[in-house]
mmCIF file of C-alpha atoms in Angstrom:
data_model
loop_
_atom_site.group_PDB
_atom_site.id
_atom_site.type_symbol
_atom_site.label_atom_id
_atom_site.label_comp_id
_atom_site.label_asym_id
_atom_site.label_seq_id
_atom_site.Cartn_x
_atom_site.Cartn_y
_atom_site.Cartn_z
ATOM 1 C CA MET A 83 -37.318 115.780 121.786
ATOM 2 C CA LYS A 84 -38.290 112.445 120.116
ATOM 3 C CA LEU A 85 -40.064 114.517 117.325
ATOM 4 C CA ALA A 86 -37.044 116.701 116.884
ATOM 5 C CA VAL A 87 -34.748 113.680 116.539
ATOM 6 C CA ALA A 88 -37.228 112.041 114.129
ATOM 7 C CA ALA A 89 -37.220 115.213 112.092
ATOM 8 C CA LEU A 90 -33.472 115.301 111.940
ATOM 9 C CA LEU A 91 -33.270 111.654 110.995
ATOM 10 C CA ALA A 92 -35.851 112.228 108.243
ATOM 11 C CA GLY A 93 -33.668 115.018 107.065
ATOM 12 C CA SER A 94 -30.781 112.619 107.061
ATOM 13 C CA ALA A 95 -32.676 110.178 104.958
ATOM 14 C CA ALA A 96 -33.568 112.814 102.541
ATOM 15 C CA ALA A 97 -29.936 113.973 102.338
ATOM 16 C CA PHE A 98 -29.031 110.429 101.179
ATOM 17 C CA ALA A 99 -31.909 109.992 98.754
ATOM 18 C CA PRO A 100 -30.900 109.804 94.985
ATOM 19 C CA SER A 101 -30.605 113.255 93.440
ATOM 20 C CA THR A 102 -32.786 114.067 90.486
ATOM 21 C CA LEU A 103 -29.918 116.089 89.083
ATOM 22 C CA GLY A 104 -27.834 114.504 86.470
ATOM 23 C CA GLY A 105 -24.676 115.292 88.497
ATOM 24 C CA ARG A 106 -23.402 117.279 91.419
ATOM 25 C CA SER A 107 -20.707 119.943 91.487
ATOM 26 C CA ALA A 108 -17.916 119.792 94.084
ATOM 27 C CA THR A 109 -19.429 122.751 95.727
ATOM 28 C CA GLN A 110 -22.833 120.861 95.989
ATOM 29 C CA LEU A 111 -21.040 117.811 97.470
ATOM 30 C CA ASP A 112 -19.230 119.998 100.062
ATOM 31 C CA ALA A 113 -22.502 121.637 101.111
ATOM 32 C CA HIS A 114 -24.096 118.238 101.281
ATOM 33 C CA GLN A 115 -21.385 116.886 103.659
ATOM 34 C CA LEU A 116 -21.667 120.052 105.778
ATOM 35 C CA SER A 117 -25.326 119.595 106.091
ATOM 36 C CA ILE A 118 -24.863 115.983 107.275
ATOM 37 C CA THR A 119 -22.136 117.010 109.822
ATOM 38 C CA ASN A 120 -24.358 119.713 111.229
ATOM 39 C CA MET A 121 -27.290 117.328 111.548
ATOM 40 C CA LYS A 122 -25.182 114.720 113.435
ATOM 41 C CA LEU A 123 -24.132 117.396 115.870
ATOM 42 C CA ALA A 124 -27.700 118.506 116.435
ATOM 43 C CA VAL A 125 -28.743 114.868 117.116
ATOM 44 C CA ALA A 126 -25.894 114.432 119.581
ATOM 45 C CA ALA A 127 -26.887 117.561 121.452
ATOM 46 C CA LEU A 128 -30.464 116.440 121.734
ATOM 47 C CA LEU A 129 -29.386 113.008 123.019
ATOM 48 C CA ALA A 130 -27.141 114.662 125.625
ATOM 49 C CA GLY A 131 -30.039 116.771 126.730
ATOM 50 C CA SER A 132 -32.023 113.591 127.112
ATOM 51 C CA ALA A 133 -29.412 112.149 129.435
ATOM 52 C CA ALA A 134 -29.342 115.357 131.440
ATOM 53 C CA ALA A 135 -33.077 115.179 131.854
ATOM 54 C CA PHE A 136 -32.671 111.843 133.706
ATOM 55 C CA ALA A 137 -29.958 113.066 135.966
ATOM 56 C CA PRO A 138 -30.902 113.204 139.720
ATOM 57 C CA SER A 139 -32.778 116.468 140.486
ATOM 58 C CA THR A 140 -31.862 118.492 143.487
ATOM 59 C CA LEU A 141 -34.478 119.512 146.082
ATOM 60 C CA GLY A 142 -33.537 121.774 148.856
ATOM 61 C CA GLY A 143 -29.876 120.771 148.545
ATOM 62 C CA ARG A 144 -30.772 117.053 148.560
ATOM 63 C CA SER A 145 -30.895 114.962 145.351
ATOM 64 C CA ALA A 146 -33.872 112.859 144.523
ATOM 65 C CA THR A 147 -31.697 109.674 144.677
ATOM 66 C CA GLN A 148 -30.618 110.654 148.222
ATOM 67 C CA LEU A 149 -34.231 111.136 149.232
ATOM 68 C CA ASP A 150 -35.108 107.660 147.884
ATOM 69 C CA ALA A 151 -32.099 106.113 149.668
ATOM 70 C CA ARG A 152 -32.586 107.679 153.104
ATOM 71 C CA LYS A 153 -36.162 107.646 154.305
ATOM 72 C CA PRO A 154 -36.890 110.498 156.766
ATOM 73 C CA PHE A 155 -37.141 109.348 160.410
ATOM 74 C CA ILE A 156 -38.977 111.477 163.036
ATOM 75 C CA THR A 157 -38.489 110.241 166.575
ATOM 76 C CA GLY A 158 -39.594 111.385 170.017
ATOM 77 C CA ASN A 159 -37.791 110.714 173.296
ATOM 78 C CA TRP A 160 -40.218 110.947 176.262
ATOM 79 C CA LYS A 161 -37.331 110.621 178.833
ATOM 80 C CA LEU A 162 -38.760 110.489 182.459
ATOM 81 C CA ASN A 163 -42.345 111.367 181.180
ATOM 82 C CA PRO A 164 -45.311 111.114 181.542
ATOM 83 C CA GLN A 165 -46.131 110.207 185.117
ATOM 84 C CA THR A 166 -49.014 107.698 184.626
ATOM 85 C CA ARG A 167 -49.955 104.930 182.225
ATOM 86 C CA ASP A 168 -53.191 106.674 181.291
ATOM 87 C CA GLU A 169 -51.264 109.790 180.266
ATOM 88 C CA ALA A 170 -48.862 107.659 178.160
ATOM 89 C CA VAL A 171 -51.693 105.824 176.415
ATOM 90 C CA GLN A 172 -53.460 109.193 175.610
ATOM 91 C CA LEU A 173 -50.339 110.854 174.384
ATOM 92 C CA ALA A 174 -49.393 107.929 172.149
ATOM 93 C CA ALA A 175 -52.881 107.721 170.694
ATOM 94 C CA ASP A 176 -53.020 111.415 169.978
ATOM 95 C CA ILE A 177 -49.539 111.352 168.293
ATOM 96 C CA ALA A 178 -50.637 108.385 166.175
ATOM 97 C CA ALA A 179 -53.757 110.271 165.053
ATOM 98 C CA SER A 180 -51.637 113.063 163.687
ATOM 99 C CA ILE A 181 -50.144 110.587 161.053
ATOM 100 C CA THR A 182 -52.472 110.690 158.049
ATOM 101 C CA ASP A 183 -52.416 109.771 154.417
ATOM 102 C CA ALA A 184 -51.270 113.351 153.751
ATOM 103 C CA SER A 185 -48.240 113.045 156.030
ATOM 104 C CA PRO A 186 -44.710 112.856 154.595
ATOM 105 C CA ASP A 187 -43.429 109.389 153.742
ATOM 106 C CA ALA A 188 -41.305 109.036 156.861
ATOM 107 C CA ASP A 189 -40.695 106.539 159.668
ATOM 108 C CA VAL A 190 -41.984 107.669 163.045
ATOM 109 C CA ALA A 191 -40.956 106.312 166.446
ATOM 110 C CA LEU A 192 -41.498 107.101 170.083
ATOM 111 C CA PHE A 193 -38.925 106.105 172.720
ATOM 112 C CA VAL A 194 -40.687 105.702 175.996
ATOM 113 C CA PRO A 195 -39.998 104.555 179.619
ATOM 114 C CA TYR A 196 -39.918 100.728 179.994
ATOM 115 C CA VAL A 197 -43.021 100.571 182.028
ATOM 116 C CA PHE A 198 -45.099 102.263 179.314
ATOM 117 C CA LEU A 199 -43.685 100.189 176.263
ATOM 118 C CA GLU A 200 -46.608 97.773 175.764
ATOM 119 C CA ALA A 201 -49.254 100.312 176.604
ATOM 120 C CA ALA A 202 -47.844 102.774 174.173
ATOM 121 C CA MET A 203 -47.495 100.154 171.460
ATOM 122 C CA GLY A 204 -51.183 99.232 171.867
ATOM 123 C CA ALA A 205 -52.311 102.799 171.751
ATOM 124 C CA ALA A 206 -50.196 103.707 168.654
ATOM 125 C CA GLY A 207 -51.255 100.647 166.701
ATOM 126 C CA ASP A 208 -49.395 100.336 163.275
ATOM 127 C CA LYS A 209 -49.075 104.125 162.870
ATOM 128 C CA LEU A 210 -45.560 104.301 164.413
ATOM 129 C CA MET A 211 -42.842 102.267 166.156
ATOM 130 C CA VAL A 212 -42.248 102.219 169.835
ATOM 131 C CA GLY A 213 -38.819 101.826 171.263
ATOM 132 C CA ALA A 214 -36.905 101.758 174.539
ATOM 133 C CA GLU A 215 -34.853 104.669 175.884
ATOM 134 C CA GLY A 216 -31.961 102.384 176.662
ATOM 135 C CA VAL A 217 -30.778 98.741 177.238
ATOM 136 C CA CYS A 218 -28.298 96.809 179.181
ATOM 137 C CA PRO A 219 -25.437 95.218 177.113
ATOM 138 C CA GLU A 220 -25.740 92.087 179.320
ATOM 139 C CA ILE A 221 -28.335 89.340 178.590
ATOM 140 C CA ASN A 222 -28.789 88.155 182.220
ATOM 141 C CA GLY A 223 -27.251 87.935 185.635
ATOM 142 C CA ALA A 224 -26.695 90.081 188.698
ATOM 143 C CA PHE A 225 -27.565 93.473 187.125
ATOM 144 C CA THR A 226 -30.195 94.939 189.306
ATOM 145 C CA GLY A 227 -32.563 97.360 187.549
ATOM 146 C CA ALA A 228 -31.234 96.389 184.097
ATOM 147 C CA VAL A 229 -33.300 95.431 181.035
ATOM 148 C CA SER A 230 -31.858 93.216 178.346
ATOM 149 C CA THR A 231 -32.317 93.084 174.540
ATOM 150 C CA SER A 232 -34.027 89.672 174.806
ATOM 151 C CA MET A 233 -36.549 91.155 177.327
ATOM 152 C CA LEU A 234 -37.361 94.064 174.981
ATOM 153 C CA ASP A 235 -37.504 91.705 171.918
ATOM 154 C CA SER A 236 -39.971 89.407 173.770
ATOM 155 C CA VAL A 237 -42.550 92.181 173.996
ATOM 156 C CA GLY A 238 -42.155 93.354 170.482
ATOM 157 C CA VAL A 239 -39.727 96.178 170.876
ATOM 158 C CA LYS A 240 -37.321 96.481 167.939
ATOM 159 C CA TRP A 241 -35.546 99.806 168.534
ATOM 160 C CA ALA A 242 -33.601 101.357 171.460
ATOM 161 C CA LEU A 243 -31.530 104.449 172.080
ATOM 162 C CA ALA A 244 -27.786 104.245 172.995
ATOM 163 C CA GLY A 245 -25.397 106.979 173.966
ATOM 164 C CA HIS A 246 -27.871 109.761 174.806
ATOM 165 C CA SER A 247 -25.961 112.647 176.452
ATOM 166 C CA GLU A 248 -27.981 112.305 179.592
ATOM 167 C CA ARG A 249 -26.944 108.660 179.919
ATOM 168 C CA ARG A 250 -23.293 109.625 179.294
ATOM 169 C CA VAL A 251 -23.209 112.578 181.674
ATOM 170 C CA ILE A 252 -25.707 111.659 184.467
ATOM 171 C CA PHE A 253 -25.352 107.934 184.541
ATOM 172 C CA GLY A 254 -21.642 107.741 183.467
ATOM 173 C CA GLU A 255 -22.194 105.347 180.415
ATOM 174 C CA THR A 256 -18.800 105.182 178.625
ATOM 175 C CA ASP A 257 -18.198 104.766 174.833
ATOM 176 C CA GLU A 258 -17.366 101.135 175.512
ATOM 177 C CA TYR A 259 -20.598 100.489 177.305
ATOM 178 C CA ILE A 260 -22.562 102.275 174.615
ATOM 179 C CA ASN A 261 -20.721 100.194 171.927
ATOM 180 C CA GLY A 262 -21.726 97.078 173.843
ATOM 181 C CA GLN A 263 -25.387 98.200 173.767
ATOM 182 C CA CYS A 264 -25.179 98.773 169.932
ATOM 183 C CA LYS A 265 -23.626 95.373 169.291
ATOM 184 C CA LYS A 266 -26.046 93.494 171.632
ATOM 185 C CA LEU A 267 -29.035 95.080 170.005
ATOM 186 C CA ILE A 268 -27.741 94.092 166.561
ATOM 187 C CA ASP A 269 -27.048 90.644 167.716
ATOM 188 C CA GLN A 270 -30.676 90.468 168.780
ATOM 189 C CA GLY A 271 -31.881 91.456 165.455
ATOM 190 C CA MET A 272 -32.969 94.818 166.739
ATOM 191 C CA ALA A 273 -31.957 98.408 165.661
ATOM 192 C CA VAL A 274 -30.269 101.209 167.462
ATOM 193 C CA ILE A 275 -30.149 105.054 167.341
ATOM 194 C CA LEU A 276 -26.637 105.940 168.412
ATOM 195 C CA CYS A 277 -26.560 109.437 169.902
ATOM 196 C CA ILE A 278 -23.438 111.574 169.666
ATOM 197 C CA GLY A 279 -22.730 115.211 170.358
ATOM 198 C CA GLU A 280 -20.441 117.856 171.938
ATOM 199 C CA SER A 281 -20.823 119.948 175.012
ATOM 200 C CA GLU A 282 -21.104 123.764 174.839
ATOM 201 C CA ALA A 283 -17.372 124.173 175.863
ATOM 202 C CA GLU A 284 -16.378 121.753 173.149
ATOM 203 C CA TYR A 285 -18.519 123.555 170.624
ATOM 204 C CA GLU A 286 -17.010 126.942 171.539
ATOM 205 C CA GLN A 287 -13.509 125.412 171.068
ATOM 206 C CA ASN A 288 -14.563 124.214 167.620
ATOM 207 C CA LEU A 289 -14.272 120.592 168.687
ATOM 208 C CA ALA A 290 -17.641 119.339 167.450
ATOM 209 C CA GLY A 291 -16.158 117.316 164.625
ATOM 210 C CA ALA A 292 -13.405 115.822 166.720
ATOM 211 C CA VAL A 293 -15.850 114.820 169.508
ATOM 212 C CA CYS A 294 -18.245 113.312 167.049
ATOM 213 C CA ALA A 295 -15.517 111.455 165.332
ATOM 214 C CA VAL A 296 -14.319 109.767 168.641
ATOM 215 C CA GLN A 297 -17.942 108.884 169.691
ATOM 216 C CA LEU A 298 -18.748 107.471 166.255
ATOM 217 C CA LYS A 299 -15.567 105.415 165.908
ATOM 218 C CA LYS A 300 -15.883 103.939 169.410
ATOM 219 C CA GLY A 301 -19.620 103.490 169.183
ATOM 220 C CA LEU A 302 -19.470 101.670 165.844
ATOM 221 C CA ALA A 303 -16.368 99.576 166.752
ATOM 222 C CA GLY A 304 -16.840 95.972 165.703
ATOM 223 C CA ILE A 305 -20.076 96.587 163.795
ATOM 224 C CA ALA A 306 -19.910 95.199 160.277
ATOM 225 C CA LYS A 307 -20.987 97.219 157.242
ATOM 226 C CA GLU A 308 -23.770 94.768 156.432
ATOM 227 C CA ASP A 309 -25.298 95.552 159.817
ATOM 228 C CA LEU A 310 -25.466 99.270 159.296
ATOM 229 C CA ASP A 311 -29.059 99.016 158.157
ATOM 230 C CA LYS A 312 -29.862 98.487 161.869
ATOM 231 C CA VAL A 313 -28.070 101.718 162.836
ATOM 232 C CA VAL A 314 -29.210 105.284 162.836
ATOM 233 C CA ILE A 315 -27.107 108.189 164.131
ATOM 234 C CA ALA A 316 -28.461 111.123 166.017
ATOM 235 C CA TYR A 317 -26.409 114.201 166.354
ATOM 236 C CA GLU A 318 -27.344 116.112 169.500
ATOM 237 C CA PRO A 319 -25.304 119.145 170.486
ATOM 238 C CA VAL A 320 -25.528 118.833 174.272
ATOM 239 C CA TRP A 321 -25.741 122.600 174.596
ATOM 240 C CA ALA A 322 -29.053 122.591 172.802
ATOM 241 C CA ILE A 323 -30.798 119.785 174.598
ATOM 242 C CA GLY A 324 -33.607 121.160 176.684
ATOM 243 C CA THR A 325 -32.203 124.643 176.653
ATOM 244 C CA GLY A 326 -34.307 126.056 173.947
ATOM 245 C CA LYS A 327 -31.133 126.806 171.908
ATOM 246 C CA VAL A 328 -31.130 125.271 168.387
ATOM 247 C CA ALA A 329 -28.060 125.003 166.202
ATOM 248 C CA THR A 330 -28.693 126.936 163.054
ATOM 249 C CA PRO A 331 -29.704 124.783 160.064
ATOM 250 C CA GLU A 332 -26.374 125.642 158.495
ATOM 251 C CA THR A 333 -24.438 124.652 161.537
ATOM 252 C CA ALA A 334 -26.362 121.388 161.993
ATOM 253 C CA GLN A 335 -25.808 120.592 158.302
ATOM 254 C CA SER A 336 -22.115 121.231 158.528
ATOM 255 C CA VAL A 337 -21.764 118.795 161.528
ATOM 256 C CA HIS A 338 -23.985 116.196 159.807
ATOM 257 C CA ALA A 339 -21.832 116.390 156.665
ATOM 258 C CA THR A 340 -18.817 115.797 158.790
ATOM 259 C CA CYS A 341 -20.463 112.871 160.525
ATOM 260 C CA ARG A 342 -21.160 111.339 157.140
ATOM 261 C CA SER A 343 -17.665 111.836 156.101
ATOM 262 C CA ILE A 344 -16.522 109.994 159.259
ATOM 263 C CA VAL A 345 -18.818 107.126 158.444
ATOM 264 C CA ALA A 346 -17.186 106.992 154.933
ATOM 265 C CA GLU A 347 -13.730 106.918 156.590
ATOM 266 C CA ILE A 348 -14.757 104.030 158.884
ATOM 267 C CA TYR A 349 -16.542 102.051 156.162
ATOM 268 C CA ASP A 350 -16.868 103.465 152.627
ATOM 269 C CA GLN A 351 -18.840 106.161 150.755
ATOM 270 C CA GLU A 352 -21.743 103.732 150.067
ATOM 271 C CA ALA A 353 -22.233 103.209 153.778
ATOM 272 C CA ALA A 354 -22.067 106.874 154.404
ATOM 273 C CA ASP A 355 -24.613 107.738 151.660
ATOM 274 C CA GLY A 356 -27.024 105.168 153.210
ATOM 275 C CA MET A 357 -26.668 106.240 156.816
ATOM 276 C CA ARG A 358 -29.641 108.188 158.275
ATOM 277 C CA ILE A 359 -28.443 110.962 160.553
ATOM 278 C CA LEU A 360 -30.957 112.706 162.740
ATOM 279 C CA TYR A 361 -30.682 116.095 164.459
ATOM 280 C CA GLY A 362 -31.692 116.441 168.098
ATOM 281 C CA GLY A 363 -31.571 119.541 170.186
ATOM 282 C CA SER A 364 -34.715 121.460 171.081
ATOM 283 C CA VAL A 365 -36.429 120.736 167.733
ATOM 284 C CA THR A 366 -39.738 122.651 167.526
ATOM 285 C CA PRO A 367 -42.527 123.111 164.992
ATOM 286 C CA GLU A 368 -40.892 126.445 164.110
ATOM 287 C CA SER A 369 -37.486 124.934 163.355
ATOM 288 C CA VAL A 370 -38.266 121.598 161.840
ATOM 289 C CA ASP A 371 -38.935 122.695 158.299
ATOM 290 C CA GLU A 372 -35.667 124.476 157.682
ATOM 291 C CA LEU A 373 -33.742 121.663 159.455
ATOM 292 C CA MET A 374 -35.359 118.964 157.327
ATOM 293 C CA ALA A 375 -34.566 120.939 154.104
ATOM 294 C CA GLN A 376 -30.854 120.342 154.762
ATOM 295 C CA ALA A 377 -29.038 117.812 152.534
ATOM 296 C CA ASP A 378 -27.656 115.701 155.291
ATOM 297 C CA ILE A 379 -30.365 115.922 157.905
ATOM 298 C CA ASP A 380 -32.547 112.863 157.587
ATOM 299 C CA GLY A 381 -34.808 113.333 160.535
ATOM 300 C CA CYS A 382 -35.125 114.523 164.152
ATOM 301 C CA LEU A 383 -34.857 113.187 167.656
ATOM 302 C CA VAL A 384 -37.247 115.320 169.574
ATOM 303 C CA GLY A 385 -37.374 115.753 173.394
ATOM 304 C CA GLY A 386 -39.759 118.175 175.004
ATOM 305 C CA ALA A 387 -41.987 118.833 171.942
ATOM 306 C CA SER A 388 -42.755 115.026 171.707
ATOM 307 C CA LEU A 389 -44.704 115.473 174.953
ATOM 308 C CA ASP A 390 -47.177 117.695 173.235
ATOM 309 C CA SER A 391 -49.165 115.910 170.538
ATOM 310 C CA THR A 392 -49.958 119.125 168.688
ATOM 311 C CA LYS A 393 -46.297 120.174 168.500
ATOM 312 C CA PHE A 394 -45.016 116.721 167.667
ATOM 313 C CA GLY A 395 -47.778 116.275 165.143
ATOM 314 C CA ARG A 396 -46.580 119.360 163.323
ATOM 315 C CA ILE A 397 -42.996 118.054 163.413
ATOM 316 C CA ILE A 398 -44.122 114.686 162.032
ATOM 317 C CA ASN A 399 -45.856 116.683 159.245
ATOM 318 C CA PHE A 400 -42.815 118.701 158.408
ATOM 319 C CA GLN A 401 -42.647 120.601 155.172
ATOM 320 C CA ALA A 402 -39.312 120.777 153.506
#
């Protein structure tokens, strides 16, 4: 393009060079002016093409600027597994070994039972992060069985889950309790994955967007925009967790886009564009690539497959 512009500019210079003719007719002058006009239009078109060449490219529905802004995040939730410390150490080590120089440039984290936190951290080394599956929104006091943010922070834990559907349904954790967890983690300088999602009945009634809106607005209440770098959202359709059912990539993308629009409504578009939104719900090696190719899916929160180092290794090494 530079050579083409140079040639055109050279043509321009030649056009303005003194004529060897003793004089020019009106027809010659008109032709000369038309030549200059055409040349200017050609230069403008080339420059416009140059600008277009630097516009954000689109890859799999996601622009290059979006890819740069939202680093993929692959996470595993072990739940009430495994049953021994030795199994936890082996599993964490095997998963860490699946992360190589050829792996995608993504953050990876494991959320493990409290008793395995330090052992898993030691086994994983610096290959991935290890977080807690939950936390109490209180710092101290008469809360038997609870674990505080300061306790987690003291052993090097920097992430925790909040709002997982199993905690909501089985343990009765409310939106207000979950919001307290989020705020306490942020106050401690830690980060949180806020889980949201609808039940099968709500999904069948086309209420996914409404349910996610309520859970997001209540979960993020009182959290300032400047603290959103410590928040990740995980959309988990409850009907897909542990059932083997997976929302189609198109369905998941649609809900993720809705969640992003809700974040924009609560804060602004800049906050929405920067928010990482993960998909959780029976993610497998077979489904991960198509899910990760969607524009608004920035990662996965994986349950059962994270207990198999081969399967989870393939998910970590997604191809989108």
